mmCIF file of C-alpha atoms in Angstrom:
data_model
loop_
_atom_site.group_PDB
_atom_site.id
_atom_site.type_symbol
_atom_site.label_atom_id
_atom_site.label_comp_id
_atom_site.label_asym_id
_atom_site.label_seq_id
_atom_site.Cartn_x
_atom_site.Cartn_y
_atom_site.Cartn_z
ATOM 1 C CA MET A 14 -68.140 134.827 119.365
ATOM 2 C CA PRO A 15 -70.381 137.331 117.512
ATOM 3 C CA LEU A 16 -73.721 138.363 119.029
ATOM 4 C CA ALA A 17 -75.364 137.084 115.851
ATOM 5 C CA LEU A 18 -74.647 133.562 117.114
ATOM 6 C CA LEU A 19 -76.809 134.233 120.161
ATOM 7 C CA ALA A 20 -79.698 135.207 117.898
ATOM 8 C CA LEU A 21 -79.259 131.978 115.933
ATOM 9 C CA ALA A 22 -79.066 129.993 119.181
ATOM 10 C CA LEU A 23 -82.254 131.642 120.475
ATOM 11 C CA GLY A 24 -84.068 130.557 117.325
ATOM 12 C CA ALA A 25 -82.751 127.024 117.883
ATOM 13 C CA PHE A 26 -83.977 127.227 121.501
ATOM 14 C CA GLY A 27 -87.508 128.004 120.347
ATOM 15 C CA ILE A 28 -87.367 125.235 117.764
ATOM 16 C CA GLY A 29 -86.056 122.685 120.273
ATOM 17 C CA THR A 30 -88.721 123.664 122.781
ATOM 18 C CA THR A 31 -91.645 123.268 120.396
ATOM 19 C CA GLU A 32 -90.320 119.960 119.044
ATOM 20 C CA PHE A 33 -90.330 118.177 122.404
ATOM 21 C CA VAL A 34 -92.721 120.116 124.651
ATOM 22 C CA ILE A 35 -95.732 118.688 122.856
ATOM 23 C CA ALA A 36 -95.145 115.258 124.451
ATOM 24 C CA GLY A 37 -95.924 116.602 127.911
ATOM 25 C CA LEU A 38 -99.076 118.352 126.658
ATOM 26 C CA LEU A 39 -100.626 115.378 124.825
ATOM 27 C CA PRO A 40 -103.118 114.452 127.612
ATOM 28 C CA ASP A 41 -104.452 118.025 127.750
ATOM 29 C CA LEU A 42 -104.620 118.299 123.960
ATOM 30 C CA ALA A 43 -106.393 114.959 123.626
ATOM 31 C CA ALA A 44 -108.971 115.966 126.234
ATOM 32 C CA ASP A 45 -109.539 119.402 124.690
ATOM 33 C CA PHE A 46 -110.059 118.030 121.175
ATOM 34 C CA HIS A 47 -111.960 114.921 122.338
ATOM 35 C CA THR A 48 -109.523 112.483 120.786
ATOM 36 C CA SER A 49 -107.311 109.674 122.057
ATOM 37 C CA ILE A 50 -103.739 110.168 123.198
ATOM 38 C CA PRO A 51 -102.392 107.875 120.421
ATOM 39 C CA ALA A 52 -104.262 109.999 117.866
ATOM 40 C CA ALA A 53 -102.893 113.153 119.444
ATOM 41 C CA GLY A 54 -99.459 111.568 119.047
ATOM 42 C CA LEU A 55 -99.678 112.550 115.367
ATOM 43 C CA LEU A 56 -98.637 115.999 116.563
ATOM 44 C CA VAL A 57 -95.260 114.416 117.439
ATOM 45 C CA SER A 58 -94.776 112.003 114.543
ATOM 46 C CA GLY A 59 -96.190 114.461 111.980
ATOM 47 C CA TYR A 60 -93.728 117.097 113.149
ATOM 48 C CA ALA A 61 -90.784 114.684 112.879
ATOM 49 C CA PHE A 62 -91.819 113.648 109.381
ATOM 50 C CA GLY A 63 -92.159 117.300 108.398
ATOM 51 C CA VAL A 64 -88.586 118.004 109.514
ATOM 52 C CA VAL A 65 -87.208 115.081 107.463
ATOM 53 C CA VAL A 66 -89.059 116.182 104.322
ATOM 54 C CA GLY A 67 -89.053 119.916 104.860
ATOM 55 C CA ALA A 68 -85.359 120.502 105.522
ATOM 56 C CA PRO A 69 -84.126 119.691 101.997
ATOM 57 C CA LEU A 70 -87.368 120.756 100.270
ATOM 58 C CA VAL A 71 -87.576 124.277 101.702
ATOM 59 C CA THR A 72 -83.822 124.748 101.369
ATOM 60 C CA ALA A 73 -84.057 123.786 97.700
ATOM 61 C CA LEU A 74 -86.890 126.255 97.108
ATOM 62 C CA GLY A 75 -84.763 129.063 98.561
ATOM 63 C CA ALA A 76 -81.470 128.021 96.981
ATOM 64 C CA ARG A 77 -81.074 131.331 95.118
ATOM 65 C CA LEU A 78 -81.938 133.570 98.085
ATOM 66 C CA PRO A 79 -79.320 135.056 100.436
ATOM 67 C CA ARG A 80 -79.009 132.956 103.582
ATOM 68 C CA LYS A 81 -79.987 135.816 105.898
ATOM 69 C CA THR A 82 -83.162 136.347 103.881
ATOM 70 C CA MET A 83 -83.954 132.662 104.249
ATOM 71 C CA LEU A 84 -83.372 132.730 108.015
ATOM 72 C CA VAL A 85 -85.595 135.771 108.488
ATOM 73 C CA GLY A 86 -88.331 134.233 106.340
ATOM 74 C CA LEU A 87 -88.117 130.859 108.097
ATOM 75 C CA MET A 88 -88.336 132.395 111.547
ATOM 76 C CA ALA A 89 -91.318 134.508 110.405
ATOM 77 C CA LEU A 90 -92.970 131.300 109.169
ATOM 78 C CA PHE A 91 -92.185 129.652 112.509
ATOM 79 C CA VAL A 92 -93.844 132.518 114.407
ATOM 80 C CA ALA A 93 -96.905 132.448 112.149
ATOM 81 C CA ALA A 94 -97.277 128.684 112.617
ATOM 82 C CA HIS A 95 -97.253 129.086 116.397
ATOM 83 C CA LEU A 96 -99.762 131.903 116.337
ATOM 84 C CA LEU A 97 -102.016 129.621 114.300
ATOM 85 C CA SER A 98 -101.368 126.789 116.779
ATOM 86 C CA ALA A 99 -102.340 128.992 119.710
ATOM 87 C CA LEU A 100 -105.581 129.964 117.962
ATOM 88 C CA ALA A 101 -106.338 126.542 116.412
ATOM 89 C CA PRO A 102 -110.107 125.836 116.554
ATOM 90 C CA GLY A 103 -109.687 122.124 115.857
ATOM 91 C CA PHE A 104 -107.198 119.275 115.860
ATOM 92 C CA GLY A 105 -106.725 119.340 112.071
ATOM 93 C CA VAL A 106 -105.711 123.006 112.105
ATOM 94 C CA LEU A 107 -103.261 122.381 114.941
ATOM 95 C CA LEU A 108 -101.712 119.422 113.089
ATOM 96 C CA ALA A 109 -101.348 121.502 109.916
ATOM 97 C CA ALA A 110 -99.723 124.331 111.883
ATOM 98 C CA ARG A 111 -97.289 121.868 113.466
ATOM 99 C CA ILE A 112 -96.247 120.568 110.049
ATOM 100 C CA VAL A 113 -95.699 124.133 108.799
ATOM 101 C CA ALA A 114 -93.521 124.805 111.857
ATOM 102 C CA SER A 115 -91.553 121.608 111.191
ATOM 103 C CA PHE A 116 -90.778 122.754 107.647
ATOM 104 C CA ALA A 117 -89.300 125.947 109.090
ATOM 105 C CA HIS A 118 -87.430 123.895 111.714
ATOM 106 C CA GLY A 119 -85.439 121.712 109.330
ATOM 107 C CA ALA A 120 -84.375 124.442 106.923
ATOM 108 C CA TYR A 121 -83.549 126.904 109.728
ATOM 109 C CA ILE A 122 -81.201 124.514 111.510
ATOM 110 C CA GLY A 123 -79.478 123.500 108.273
ATOM 111 C CA ILE A 124 -78.973 127.047 106.973
ATOM 112 C CA GLY A 125 -78.257 128.424 110.441
ATOM 113 C CA ALA A 126 -75.375 125.986 110.922
ATOM 114 C CA VAL A 127 -73.771 127.186 107.687
ATOM 115 C CA VAL A 128 -74.233 130.857 108.645
ATOM 116 C CA ALA A 129 -72.867 130.224 112.151
ATOM 117 C CA ALA A 130 -69.710 128.700 110.675
ATOM 118 C CA GLU A 131 -69.266 131.670 108.338
ATOM 119 C CA LEU A 132 -69.470 134.201 111.187
ATOM 120 C CA VAL A 133 -66.128 133.153 112.697
ATOM 121 C CA ALA A 134 -62.585 132.310 111.664
ATOM 122 C CA PRO A 135 -62.063 128.853 110.086
ATOM 123 C CA GLU A 136 -60.395 127.463 113.209
ATOM 124 C CA ARG A 137 -63.511 128.242 115.309
ATOM 125 C CA ARG A 138 -66.271 127.075 112.989
ATOM 126 C CA ALA A 139 -67.221 123.892 114.821
ATOM 127 C CA ARG A 140 -67.430 125.811 118.095
ATOM 128 C CA ALA A 141 -69.761 128.327 116.454
ATOM 129 C CA VAL A 142 -71.996 125.510 115.204
ATOM 130 C CA ALA A 143 -71.899 123.954 118.674
ATOM 131 C CA LEU A 144 -73.045 127.237 120.221
ATOM 132 C CA MET A 145 -76.026 127.380 117.892
ATOM 133 C CA PHE A 146 -76.952 123.770 118.696
ATOM 134 C CA THR A 147 -76.613 124.555 122.399
ATOM 135 C CA GLY A 148 -79.938 126.334 121.967
ATOM 136 C CA ILE A 149 -81.545 122.943 121.325
ATOM 137 C CA SER A 150 -79.770 121.355 124.298
ATOM 138 C CA LEU A 151 -80.889 124.223 126.535
ATOM 139 C CA ALA A 152 -84.427 123.731 125.269
ATOM 140 C CA ASN A 153 -84.388 120.179 126.630
ATOM 141 C CA VAL A 154 -83.140 121.315 130.020
ATOM 142 C CA LEU A 155 -85.088 124.558 130.423
ATOM 143 C CA GLY A 156 -87.573 125.204 127.617
ATOM 144 C CA VAL A 157 -89.408 121.875 127.623
ATOM 145 C CA PRO A 158 -89.931 121.630 131.422
ATOM 146 C CA LEU A 159 -91.031 125.268 131.671
ATOM 147 C CA GLY A 160 -93.229 124.981 128.590
ATOM 148 C CA THR A 161 -94.876 121.857 129.973
ATOM 149 C CA PHE A 162 -95.450 123.505 133.359
ATOM 150 C CA LEU A 163 -96.889 126.604 131.717
ATOM 151 C CA GLY A 164 -99.232 124.525 129.563
ATOM 152 C CA GLN A 165 -100.430 122.503 132.530
ATOM 153 C CA GLN A 166 -101.094 125.614 134.622
ATOM 154 C CA LEU A 167 -102.504 128.028 132.031
ATOM 155 C CA GLY A 168 -103.590 125.708 129.234
ATOM 156 C CA TRP A 169 -101.657 124.326 126.256
ATOM 157 C CA ARG A 170 -102.363 127.436 124.158
ATOM 158 C CA ALA A 171 -100.218 129.496 126.545
ATOM 159 C CA THR A 172 -97.217 127.350 125.601
ATOM 160 C CA PHE A 173 -97.673 128.127 121.903
ATOM 161 C CA TRP A 174 -98.080 131.847 122.619
ATOM 162 C CA THR A 175 -94.815 131.767 124.579
ATOM 163 C CA VAL A 176 -92.899 129.924 121.851
ATOM 164 C CA ALA A 177 -94.239 132.430 119.313
ATOM 165 C CA GLY A 178 -92.850 135.215 121.526
ATOM 166 C CA ILE A 179 -89.434 133.534 121.595
ATOM 167 C CA GLY A 180 -89.593 133.357 117.812
ATOM 168 C CA VAL A 181 -90.333 137.079 117.550
ATOM 169 C CA VAL A 182 -87.283 137.956 119.659
ATOM 170 C CA ALA A 183 -85.092 135.579 117.621
ATOM 171 C CA LEU A 184 -86.465 137.066 114.392
ATOM 172 C CA ALA A 185 -85.563 140.577 115.510
ATOM 173 C CA GLY A 186 -82.087 139.437 116.568
ATOM 174 C CA ILE A 187 -81.414 137.730 113.247
ATOM 175 C CA ALA A 188 -82.648 140.749 111.276
ATOM 176 C CA LEU A 189 -80.474 143.157 113.272
ATOM 177 C CA LEU A 190 -77.346 141.142 114.046
ATOM 178 C CA VAL A 191 -76.744 138.595 111.300
ATOM 179 C CA PRO A 192 -74.738 140.266 108.525
ATOM 180 C CA SER A 193 -76.096 140.255 105.011
ATOM 181 C CA GLY A 194 -74.277 137.867 102.738
ATOM 182 C CA PRO A 195 -74.070 137.506 98.985
ATOM 183 C CA ARG A 196 -76.613 135.602 96.982
ATOM 184 C CA PRO A 197 -75.506 131.917 96.739
ATOM 185 C CA ARG A 198 -73.711 131.071 93.520
ATOM 186 C CA GLY A 199 -74.948 128.397 91.163
ATOM 187 C CA GLY A 200 -78.389 127.916 92.661
ATOM 188 C CA LEU A 201 -80.010 124.540 93.245
ATOM 189 C CA ARG A 202 -78.077 122.657 90.568
ATOM 190 C CA HIS A 203 -74.795 123.694 92.153
ATOM 191 C CA GLU A 204 -75.985 122.632 95.621
ATOM 192 C CA MET A 205 -77.371 119.285 94.427
ATOM 193 C CA ALA A 206 -74.087 118.355 92.744
ATOM 194 C CA VAL A 207 -72.654 117.260 96.100
ATOM 195 C CA PHE A 208 -75.091 114.326 96.201
ATOM 196 C CA ARG A 209 -73.895 112.741 92.966
ATOM 197 C CA GLY A 210 -71.146 110.718 94.620
ATOM 198 C CA GLY A 211 -71.492 108.091 97.300
ATOM 199 C CA ARG A 212 -69.370 109.960 99.867
ATOM 200 C CA MET A 213 -72.106 112.384 100.862
ATOM 201 C CA TRP A 214 -74.678 109.607 101.230
ATOM 202 C CA LEU A 215 -72.213 107.662 103.386
ATOM 203 C CA ALA A 216 -71.735 110.725 105.595
ATOM 204 C CA LEU A 217 -75.510 111.164 105.942
ATOM 205 C CA ALA A 218 -75.847 107.479 106.838
ATOM 206 C CA THR A 219 -73.185 108.003 109.503
ATOM 207 C CA THR A 220 -75.293 110.767 111.035
ATOM 208 C CA ALA A 221 -78.536 108.770 110.971
ATOM 209 C CA LEU A 222 -76.976 105.588 112.371
ATOM 210 C CA GLY A 223 -74.710 107.409 114.794
ATOM 211 C CA TRP A 224 -77.485 109.561 116.273
ATOM 212 C CA ALA A 225 -80.141 106.801 116.434
ATOM 213 C CA PRO A 226 -78.703 105.326 119.690
ATOM 214 C CA VAL A 227 -79.420 108.585 121.521
ATOM 215 C CA LEU A 228 -83.181 108.439 120.962
ATOM 216 C CA ALA A 229 -83.226 104.650 121.379
ATOM 217 C CA VAL A 230 -81.983 105.192 124.937
ATOM 218 C CA VAL A 231 -83.703 108.471 125.834
ATOM 219 C CA THR A 232 -87.161 107.402 124.598
ATOM 220 C CA TYR A 233 -87.275 104.441 126.979
ATOM 221 C CA VAL A 234 -85.129 105.789 129.795
ATOM 222 C CA ALA A 235 -88.108 106.369 132.132
ATOM 223 C CA PRO A 236 -89.346 102.732 132.174
ATOM 224 C CA LEU A 237 -85.714 101.562 132.241
ATOM 225 C CA LEU A 238 -85.116 103.577 135.417
ATOM 226 C CA THR A 239 -88.303 102.418 137.128
ATOM 227 C CA ASP A 240 -88.512 98.772 135.996
ATOM 228 C CA VAL A 241 -84.814 97.856 135.793
ATOM 229 C CA THR A 242 -82.906 100.282 138.015
ATOM 230 C CA GLY A 243 -85.599 100.463 140.707
ATOM 231 C CA PHE A 244 -86.166 104.226 140.919
ATOM 232 C CA GLY A 245 -89.542 105.646 141.825
ATOM 233 C CA LYS A 246 -91.367 107.768 139.265
ATOM 234 C CA GLY A 247 -90.506 110.940 141.142
ATOM 235 C CA ALA A 248 -86.783 110.383 140.562
ATOM 236 C CA VAL A 249 -87.097 110.177 136.781
ATOM 237 C CA PRO A 250 -87.268 113.976 136.169
ATOM 238 C CA VAL A 251 -84.169 114.453 138.323
ATOM 239 C CA VAL A 252 -82.187 111.897 136.327
ATOM 240 C CA MET A 253 -83.431 113.399 133.063
ATOM 241 C CA THR A 254 -82.273 116.813 134.242
ATOM 242 C CA LEU A 255 -78.795 115.415 134.886
ATOM 243 C CA LEU A 256 -78.786 113.852 131.425
ATOM 244 C CA GLY A 257 -79.782 117.219 129.971
ATOM 245 C CA ALA A 258 -77.064 118.980 131.960
ATOM 246 C CA GLY A 259 -74.580 116.548 130.456
ATOM 247 C CA MET A 260 -75.793 117.537 127.002
ATOM 248 C CA LEU A 261 -75.173 121.198 127.800
ATOM 249 C CA VAL A 262 -71.575 120.364 128.680
ATOM 250 C CA GLY A 263 -70.978 118.067 125.716
ATOM 251 C CA GLY A 264 -71.862 120.410 122.865
ATOM 252 C CA PRO A 265 -69.081 122.968 123.456
ATOM 253 C CA LEU A 266 -66.569 120.157 124.015
ATOM 254 C CA GLY A 267 -67.539 118.551 120.715
ATOM 255 C CA GLY A 268 -67.153 121.862 118.938
ATOM 256 C CA ARG A 269 -63.739 122.582 120.455
ATOM 257 C CA TYR A 270 -62.252 119.203 119.580
ATOM 258 C CA SER A 271 -63.849 119.209 116.122
ATOM 259 C CA ASP A 272 -61.968 122.403 115.322
ATOM 260 C CA ARG A 273 -58.727 120.684 116.326
ATOM 261 C CA ALA A 274 -59.210 117.288 114.645
ATOM 262 C CA LEU A 275 -62.552 116.565 112.981
ATOM 263 C CA PRO A 276 -62.348 112.878 111.920
ATOM 264 C CA PRO A 277 -60.973 111.638 115.276
ATOM 265 C CA THR A 278 -63.694 113.584 117.106
ATOM 266 C CA VAL A 279 -66.393 111.952 114.958
ATOM 267 C CA LEU A 280 -64.977 108.498 115.648
ATOM 268 C CA ALA A 281 -64.497 109.170 119.352
ATOM 269 C CA GLY A 282 -68.083 110.384 119.753
ATOM 270 C CA LEU A 283 -69.612 107.399 117.967
ATOM 271 C CA ALA A 284 -67.351 104.964 119.815
ATOM 272 C CA GLY A 285 -68.357 106.606 123.089
ATOM 273 C CA LEU A 286 -72.097 106.296 122.372
ATOM 274 C CA THR A 287 -71.646 102.638 121.447
ATOM 275 C CA ALA A 288 -69.586 101.858 124.532
ATOM 276 C CA LEU A 289 -71.854 103.717 126.967
ATOM 277 C CA SER A 290 -74.952 102.005 125.552
ATOM 278 C CA ALA A 291 -73.288 98.662 126.280
ATOM 279 C CA VAL A 292 -72.081 99.791 129.720
ATOM 280 C CA LEU A 293 -75.657 100.753 130.636
ATOM 281 C CA LEU A 294 -76.617 97.105 130.288
ATOM 282 C CA VAL A 295 -74.562 96.516 133.435
ATOM 283 C CA THR A 296 -74.884 99.802 135.306
ATOM 284 C CA SER A 297 -78.660 100.048 134.853
ATOM 285 C CA HIS A 298 -79.006 97.594 137.743
ATOM 286 C CA ASP A 299 -77.343 100.021 140.192
ATOM 287 C CA ARG A 300 -78.824 103.434 140.931
ATOM 288 C CA ILE A 301 -75.639 105.455 141.373
ATOM 289 C CA ALA A 302 -73.860 103.782 138.461
ATOM 290 C CA ALA A 303 -76.900 104.215 136.213
ATOM 291 C CA VAL A 304 -77.128 107.949 136.940
ATOM 292 C CA ALA A 305 -73.400 108.412 136.319
ATOM 293 C CA THR A 306 -73.553 106.489 133.051
ATOM 294 C CA LEU A 307 -76.595 108.368 131.790
ATOM 295 C CA THR A 308 -74.980 111.721 132.621
ATOM 296 C CA ALA A 309 -71.872 110.676 130.677
ATOM 297 C CA PHE A 310 -74.150 109.485 127.870
ATOM 298 C CA GLY A 311 -75.674 112.975 127.696
ATOM 299 C CA VAL A 312 -72.224 114.566 127.454
ATOM 300 C CA VAL A 313 -71.098 112.270 124.630
ATOM 301 C CA ALA A 314 -74.435 112.463 122.794
ATOM 302 C CA SER A 315 -74.319 116.243 122.588
ATOM 303 C CA ALA A 316 -70.615 116.200 121.770
ATOM 304 C CA THR A 317 -71.314 114.174 118.615
ATOM 305 C CA ILE A 318 -73.621 116.822 117.094
ATOM 306 C CA PRO A 319 -71.063 119.457 115.994
ATOM 307 C CA PRO A 320 -68.602 116.969 114.452
ATOM 308 C CA LEU A 321 -71.343 115.088 112.596
ATOM 309 C CA GLN A 322 -72.661 118.368 111.192
ATOM 310 C CA MET A 323 -69.194 119.619 110.230
ATOM 311 C CA TRP A 324 -68.309 116.174 108.789
ATOM 312 C CA VAL A 325 -71.088 116.568 106.223
ATOM 313 C CA VAL A 326 -70.523 120.275 105.564
ATOM 314 C CA ALA A 327 -66.800 119.683 104.993
ATOM 315 C CA LYS A 328 -67.601 117.142 102.275
ATOM 316 C CA ALA A 329 -69.891 119.649 100.563
ATOM 317 C CA ALA A 330 -67.005 122.075 99.921
ATOM 318 C CA ALA A 331 -68.396 125.123 98.069
ATOM 319 C CA ALA A 332 -72.063 124.042 98.249
ATOM 320 C CA PRO A 333 -72.743 123.425 101.968
ATOM 321 C CA THR A 334 -76.302 124.710 102.413
ATOM 322 C CA MET A 335 -78.213 121.777 100.930
ATOM 323 C CA ALA A 336 -75.860 119.263 102.524
ATOM 324 C CA SER A 337 -76.332 120.879 105.936
ATOM 325 C CA ALA A 338 -80.126 120.753 105.580
ATOM 326 C CA ALA A 339 -79.961 117.122 104.443
ATOM 327 C CA ASN A 340 -77.945 116.319 107.562
ATOM 328 C CA VAL A 341 -80.728 117.779 109.717
ATOM 329 C CA SER A 342 -83.029 115.296 107.976
ATOM 330 C CA ALA A 343 -80.522 112.541 108.749
ATOM 331 C CA PHE A 344 -80.539 113.470 112.451
ATOM 332 C CA ASN A 345 -84.333 113.278 112.480
ATOM 333 C CA LEU A 346 -84.277 109.985 110.598
ATOM 334 C CA GLY A 347 -82.131 108.706 113.450
ATOM 335 C CA ASN A 348 -84.738 110.133 115.847
ATOM 336 C CA ALA A 349 -87.299 107.871 114.201
ATOM 337 C CA VAL A 350 -85.225 104.739 113.547
ATOM 338 C CA GLY A 351 -83.721 104.385 117.033
ATOM 339 C CA PRO A 352 -86.974 104.370 119.051
ATOM 340 C CA ALA A 353 -88.786 102.312 116.390
ATOM 341 C CA LEU A 354 -86.244 99.466 116.461
ATOM 342 C CA ALA A 355 -86.007 99.594 120.248
ATOM 343 C CA GLY A 356 -89.802 99.492 120.443
ATOM 344 C CA LEU A 357 -89.839 96.346 118.321
ATOM 345 C CA THR A 358 -87.520 94.499 120.683
ATOM 346 C CA ILE A 359 -89.446 95.686 123.748
ATOM 347 C CA GLY A 360 -92.733 94.693 122.100
ATOM 348 C CA ALA A 361 -91.272 91.257 121.388
ATOM 349 C CA GLY A 362 -90.925 90.711 125.130
ATOM 350 C CA LEU A 363 -87.167 91.244 125.433
ATOM 351 C CA GLY A 364 -87.529 93.882 128.146
ATOM 352 C CA TYR A 365 -86.599 97.543 128.373
ATOM 353 C CA ALA A 366 -82.891 96.722 128.570
ATOM 354 C CA SER A 367 -83.108 95.435 124.988
ATOM 355 C CA ALA A 368 -83.240 99.082 123.872
ATOM 356 C CA LEU A 369 -79.621 99.317 125.022
ATOM 357 C CA TRP A 370 -78.601 96.436 122.755
ATOM 358 C CA VAL A 371 -80.303 98.186 119.863
ATOM 359 C CA ALA A 372 -78.494 101.432 120.712
ATOM 360 C CA ALA A 373 -75.113 99.706 120.889
ATOM 361 C CA LEU A 374 -75.609 97.957 117.546
ATOM 362 C CA LEU A 375 -76.755 101.155 115.833
ATOM 363 C CA GLY A 376 -73.811 103.035 117.287
ATOM 364 C CA ALA A 377 -71.426 100.352 116.035
ATOM 365 C CA ALA A 378 -72.954 100.643 112.555
ATOM 366 C CA GLY A 379 -72.486 104.428 112.620
ATOM 367 C CA PHE A 380 -68.881 103.996 113.779
ATOM 368 C CA ALA A 381 -68.188 101.529 110.954
ATOM 369 C CA SER A 382 -69.711 103.948 108.443
ATOM 370 C CA ALA A 383 -67.462 106.748 109.730
ATOM 371 C CA LEU A 384 -64.419 104.468 109.509
ATOM 372 C CA VAL A 385 -65.167 103.717 105.863
ATOM 373 C CA GLY A 386 -65.747 107.391 105.088
ATOM 374 C CA GLY A 387 -62.521 108.396 106.802
ATOM 375 C CA ALA A 388 -60.550 105.737 104.935
ATOM 376 C CA LEU A 389 -61.916 106.976 101.605
ATOM 377 C CA ASP A 390 -61.021 110.563 102.488
ATOM 378 C CA ARG A 391 -57.451 109.565 103.398
ATOM 379 C CA ARG A 392 -57.097 107.696 100.115
ATOM 380 C CA ASP A 393 -58.278 110.769 98.209
ATOM 381 C CA ARG A 394 -55.747 112.968 100.003
ATOM 382 C CA ARG A 395 -52.931 110.525 99.186
ATOM 383 C CA ASP A 396 -53.971 110.492 95.544
ATOM 384 C CA ARG A 397 -53.980 114.289 95.361
ATOM 385 C CA THR A 398 -50.566 114.653 96.980
ATOM 386 C CA ALA A 399 -48.844 111.777 95.142
ATOM 387 C CA PRO A 400 -46.147 113.038 92.709
ATOM 388 C CA SER A 401 -47.218 112.789 89.096
ATOM 389 C CA ALA A 402 -45.292 110.646 86.660
ATOM 390 C CA ALA A 403 -42.275 112.293 84.965
ATOM 391 C CA PRO A 404 -43.164 113.706 81.545
ATOM 392 C CA ALA A 405 -41.963 111.797 78.487
ATOM 393 C CA PRO A 406 -39.041 113.399 76.631
ATOM 394 C CA ALA A 407 -39.954 115.507 73.648
ATOM 395 C CA ALA A 408 -39.592 114.028 70.217
ATOM 396 C CA ALA A 409 -36.632 115.207 68.139
ATOM 397 C CA GLY A 410 -38.859 117.171 65.756
ATOM 398 C CA GLU A 411 -40.523 118.947 68.639
ATOM 399 C CA ALA A 412 -37.431 119.954 70.580
ATOM 400 C CA SER A 413 -37.684 123.554 69.478
ATOM 401 C CA ARG A 414 -41.148 123.874 71.092
ATOM 402 C CA VAL A 415 -39.946 123.029 74.588
ATOM 403 C CA PRO A 416 -39.371 126.245 76.570
ATOM 404 C CA CYS A 417 -35.842 126.862 77.829
#
């Protein structure tokens, strides 16, 4: 694997850290800016909304620029947003800086996945994408806990200074290691053409529905462990670490099997998320079984990321950049839909285990969407390979025009 992939993964590590570390800093931020914790929660929801909107928007604005130029510019924007966050004099400035960072987030991940795939041979592309996304998985295991600890010990501004430093190193690595590529052909109109048919929208729906179960489970895993499984609060970080370790293992596996057989890997991942969500309904009442199931859930969750990304990029053919960015938006739409629907059932008094029913149903919907998409692809391949009808014989007056 080229060293350039490590630079891309480091940028993803910084992005993954800043996306999730803010949750652990909300009490300190709320106290510092004299606001409520729910109001401070806009720093989380505003960032997520910015990723959904910013990924396709910023990618569209840079459609005619070389991809390396876009990556360098996006990482520079990311660094600038975190310097502004670290210096923010008020809550409004911090919120604005977070939204700017989220715009860089979505476009960077989308374009970075395309560049990562282009750095290696065709039979290793999914593994290259998986390596880049491993930066986000590592952020959940290492970056977020360390960033939270640093913010609690030295103040939340120290966390933003540190993430800005990570961005500077990633920026230098991208500038030095990522090879320069040609300017994209066709521009925005060429990239947008892939959205004219229903196949791309079906693939994006598969991503959103298929990924939603992950956040439906993870968002409410702490109260599930304490109220249903019977763990004490002190055990929750340990279980979450095991879940994160599972995600570190799953990403490379998903990439390897995607390179071998993409559609079956997509279906297997979505079927696994659906099944494990349902299994948790039973195993959540036993401590050992719950930990084992959640660790397996982390493996399968991370293993679905590379195939879902490659599933969309493969359908985009010669115009993958915009499709890849749109798929990042689809992932983040799943981030929002899963917890929101699970929160509705919990708020209705159905208990924390109801989030698992929601996850299983969403996973089943994503699996069904992938089945339909795969069936349509197989039909297209049969149509392309079917022998054409025999040509009609030439008329008598035209016989002399037929080549011998």
